[in-house]
Coordinates of C-alpha atoms and ligand atoms in Angstrom, one line a residue:
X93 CA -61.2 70.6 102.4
X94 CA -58.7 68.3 100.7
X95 CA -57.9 69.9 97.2
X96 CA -55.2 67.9 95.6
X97 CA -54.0 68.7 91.9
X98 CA -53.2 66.0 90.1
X99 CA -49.9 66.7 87.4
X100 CA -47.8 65.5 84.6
X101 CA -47.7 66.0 81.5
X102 CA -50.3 64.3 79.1
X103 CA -50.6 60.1 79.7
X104 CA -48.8 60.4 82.5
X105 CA -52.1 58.7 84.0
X106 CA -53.7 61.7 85.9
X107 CA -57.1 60.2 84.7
X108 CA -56.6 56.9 85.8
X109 CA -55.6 57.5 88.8
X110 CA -57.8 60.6 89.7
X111 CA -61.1 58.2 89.1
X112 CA -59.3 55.7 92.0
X113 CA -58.6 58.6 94.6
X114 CA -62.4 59.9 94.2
X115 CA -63.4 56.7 94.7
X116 CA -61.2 55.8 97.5
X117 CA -61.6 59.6 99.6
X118 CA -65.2 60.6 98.4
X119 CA -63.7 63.7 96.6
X120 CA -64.8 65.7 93.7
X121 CA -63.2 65.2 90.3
X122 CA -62.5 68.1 88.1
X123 CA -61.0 67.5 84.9
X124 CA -61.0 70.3 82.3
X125 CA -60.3 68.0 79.4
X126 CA -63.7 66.0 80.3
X127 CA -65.7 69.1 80.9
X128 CA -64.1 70.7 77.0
X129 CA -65.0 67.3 76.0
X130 CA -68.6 67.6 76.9
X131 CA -69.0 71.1 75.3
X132 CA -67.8 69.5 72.3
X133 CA -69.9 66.7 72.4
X134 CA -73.0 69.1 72.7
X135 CA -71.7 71.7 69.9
X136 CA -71.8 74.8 72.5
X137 CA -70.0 78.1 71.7
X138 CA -67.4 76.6 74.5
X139 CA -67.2 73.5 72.9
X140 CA -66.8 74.8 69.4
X141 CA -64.3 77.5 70.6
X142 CA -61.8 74.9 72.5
X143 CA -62.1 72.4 69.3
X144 CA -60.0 74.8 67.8
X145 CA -57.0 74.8 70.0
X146 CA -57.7 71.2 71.4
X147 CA -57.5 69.7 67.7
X148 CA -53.9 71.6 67.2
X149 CA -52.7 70.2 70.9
X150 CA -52.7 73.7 71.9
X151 CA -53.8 75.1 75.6
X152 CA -57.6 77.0 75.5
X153 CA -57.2 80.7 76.7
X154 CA -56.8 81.2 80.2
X155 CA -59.9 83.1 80.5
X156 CA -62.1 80.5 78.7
X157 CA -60.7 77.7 80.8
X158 CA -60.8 79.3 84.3
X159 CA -64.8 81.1 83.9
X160 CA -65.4 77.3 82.8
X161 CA -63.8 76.1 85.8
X162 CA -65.4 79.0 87.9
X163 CA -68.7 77.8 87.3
X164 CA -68.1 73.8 88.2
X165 CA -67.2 75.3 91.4
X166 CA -70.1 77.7 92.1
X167 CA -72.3 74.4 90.9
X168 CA -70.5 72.5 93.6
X169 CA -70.3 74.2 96.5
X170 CA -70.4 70.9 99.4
X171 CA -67.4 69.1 99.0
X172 CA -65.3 67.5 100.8
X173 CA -62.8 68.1 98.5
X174 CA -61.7 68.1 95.0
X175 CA -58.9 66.5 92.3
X176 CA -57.9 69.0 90.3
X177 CA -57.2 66.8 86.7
X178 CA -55.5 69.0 84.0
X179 CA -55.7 72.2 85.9
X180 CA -54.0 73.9 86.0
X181 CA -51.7 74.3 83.2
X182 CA -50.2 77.5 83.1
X183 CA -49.2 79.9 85.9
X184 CA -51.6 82.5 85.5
X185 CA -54.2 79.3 86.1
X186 CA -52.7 78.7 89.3
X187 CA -52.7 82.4 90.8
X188 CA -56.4 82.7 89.3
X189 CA -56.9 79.0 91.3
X190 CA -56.2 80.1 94.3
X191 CA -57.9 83.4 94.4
X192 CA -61.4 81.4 93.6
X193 CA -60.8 79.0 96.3
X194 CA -59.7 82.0 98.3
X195 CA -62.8 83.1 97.8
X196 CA -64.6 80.1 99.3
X197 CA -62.4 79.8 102.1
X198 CA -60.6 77.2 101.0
X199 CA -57.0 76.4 99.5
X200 CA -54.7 73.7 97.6
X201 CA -53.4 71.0 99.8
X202 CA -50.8 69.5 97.6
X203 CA -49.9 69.3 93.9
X204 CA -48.8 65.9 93.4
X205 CA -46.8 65.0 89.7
X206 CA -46.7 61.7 88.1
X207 CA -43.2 61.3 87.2
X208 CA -43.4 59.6 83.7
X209 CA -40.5 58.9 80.7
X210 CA -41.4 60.5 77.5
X211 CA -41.3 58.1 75.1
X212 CA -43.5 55.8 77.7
X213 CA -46.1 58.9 77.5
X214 CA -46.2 59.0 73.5
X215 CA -46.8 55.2 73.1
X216 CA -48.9 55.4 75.7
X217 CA -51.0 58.2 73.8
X218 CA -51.1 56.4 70.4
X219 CA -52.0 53.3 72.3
X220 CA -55.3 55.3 74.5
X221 CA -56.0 56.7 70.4
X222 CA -56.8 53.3 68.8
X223 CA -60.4 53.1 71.6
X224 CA -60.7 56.8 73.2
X225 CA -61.9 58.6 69.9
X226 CA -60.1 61.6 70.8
X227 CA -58.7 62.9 67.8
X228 CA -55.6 64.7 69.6
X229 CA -54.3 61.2 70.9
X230 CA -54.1 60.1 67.2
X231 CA -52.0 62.1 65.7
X232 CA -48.2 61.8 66.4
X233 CA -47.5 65.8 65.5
X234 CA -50.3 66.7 68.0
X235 CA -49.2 64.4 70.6
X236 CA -45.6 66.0 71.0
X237 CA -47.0 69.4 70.4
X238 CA -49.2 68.8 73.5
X239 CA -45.9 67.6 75.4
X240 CA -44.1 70.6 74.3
X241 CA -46.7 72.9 75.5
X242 CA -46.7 71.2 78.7
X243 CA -42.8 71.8 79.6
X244 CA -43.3 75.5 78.0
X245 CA -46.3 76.5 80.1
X246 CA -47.1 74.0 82.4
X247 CA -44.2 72.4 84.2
X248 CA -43.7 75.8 86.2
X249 CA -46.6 75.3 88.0
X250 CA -45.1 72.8 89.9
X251 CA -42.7 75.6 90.7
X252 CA -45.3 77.4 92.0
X253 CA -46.6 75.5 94.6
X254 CA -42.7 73.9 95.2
X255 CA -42.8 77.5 96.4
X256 CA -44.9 77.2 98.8
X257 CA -44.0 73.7 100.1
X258 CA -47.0 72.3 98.8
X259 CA -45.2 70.3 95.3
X260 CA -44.5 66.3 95.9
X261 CA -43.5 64.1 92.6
X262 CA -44.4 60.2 92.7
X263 CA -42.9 58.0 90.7
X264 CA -45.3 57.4 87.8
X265 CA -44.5 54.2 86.2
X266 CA -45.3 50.7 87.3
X267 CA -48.4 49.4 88.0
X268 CA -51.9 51.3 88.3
X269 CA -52.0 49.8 91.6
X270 CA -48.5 50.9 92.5
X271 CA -48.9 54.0 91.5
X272 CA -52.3 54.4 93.6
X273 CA -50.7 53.4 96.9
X274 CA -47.8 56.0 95.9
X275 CA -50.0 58.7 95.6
X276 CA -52.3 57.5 99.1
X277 CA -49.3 57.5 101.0
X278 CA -48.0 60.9 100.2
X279 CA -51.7 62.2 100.7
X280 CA -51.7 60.8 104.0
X281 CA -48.8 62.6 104.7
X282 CA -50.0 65.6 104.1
Ligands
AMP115 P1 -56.7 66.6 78.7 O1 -57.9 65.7 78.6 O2 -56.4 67.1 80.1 O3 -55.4 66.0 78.1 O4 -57.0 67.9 77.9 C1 -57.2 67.8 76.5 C2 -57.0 69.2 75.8 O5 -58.0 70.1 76.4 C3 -55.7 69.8 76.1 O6 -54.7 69.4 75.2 C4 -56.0 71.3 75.9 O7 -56.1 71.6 74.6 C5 -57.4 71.4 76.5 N1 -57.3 71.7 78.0 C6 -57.6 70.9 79.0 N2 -57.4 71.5 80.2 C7 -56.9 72.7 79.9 C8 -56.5 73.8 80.7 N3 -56.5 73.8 82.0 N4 -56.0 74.9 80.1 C9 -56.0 75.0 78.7 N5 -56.4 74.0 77.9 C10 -56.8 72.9 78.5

């Protein structure tokens, strides 16, 4: 199995590009936002309990997150592979990560990170907020909350898996195009 995680903070284009890999290697795509998203769309518990932290730009607890991720796993248990899209985001994701592929056998291949400038990533934001209805892209104190959350918790993940030799960065400006052949050409150098 081929199980890349996609990373970067938020905007940095880890949906974008994501939909083009699955497309292009017949992989799964995992993102947690999307999947929260849902569950809010349908007014579950899980939905109305990560409204709360998504609203404020804040992470959902581990636990909530990873027995959410848990069961898109055990409902997909075929694939060649999967992107990893916003997961995960802290380190205790990551350890709790591998043990459930562990558990199937299976392992991350690489964690690739879109290398983006900050003040590309909040224009970009308040740009995606004017069409994607999310409420967290629209609101400037929620957009930097979310970016300070993600060097607080989520930038050491990359250390994590730098750890293990498994961390690459691409350069994540340019071009969607660009930026697709980037990340192709370090997967198939994997
Ligand atoms: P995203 O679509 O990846 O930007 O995620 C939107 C929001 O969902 C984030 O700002 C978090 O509040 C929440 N979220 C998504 N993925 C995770 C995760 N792995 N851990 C905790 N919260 C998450």
């Amino acid at each position: 199995m081929t199980n890349i995680i996609l990373f970067g903070p938020p905007g940095s284009g880890k949906g974008t590009q994501a939909n083009l890999l699955v497309e292009r290697l017949g992989l799964l795509h995992i993102s947690t936002g999307d999947l929260f998203r849902y569950e809010m769309g349908n007014n579950t518990p899980l939905g109305l309990e990560a409204k709360s932290y998504i609203e404020k730009g804040e992470l959902v607890p581990d636990s909530v997150t990873m027995g959410m991720l848990k069961n898109k796993l055990d409902a997909n248990p075929n694939v060649k592979g999967i992107i990893f899209d916003g997961v995960p985001r802290t380190v205790a994701q990551a350890a709790i990560l591998d043990g459930q592929l562990a558990a199937r056998n299976a392992e991350i291949s690489a964690l690739i990170a879109l290398d983006v400038e900050e003040e590309e990533i909040v224009n970009r934001l308040l740009e995606r907020g004017k069409t994607s209805g999310r409420s967290d892209d629209q609101n400037e104190a929620t957009i930097r909350n979310r970016i300070k959350v993600y060097h607080n918790e989520t930038a050491p993940v990359f250390n994590f898996y730098a750890e293990k030799g498994k961390s690459f960065k691409v350069q994540g400006m340019g071009s969607i195009e660009e930026i697709a052949q980037r990340l192709a050409d370090t997967i198939n150098s994997l």
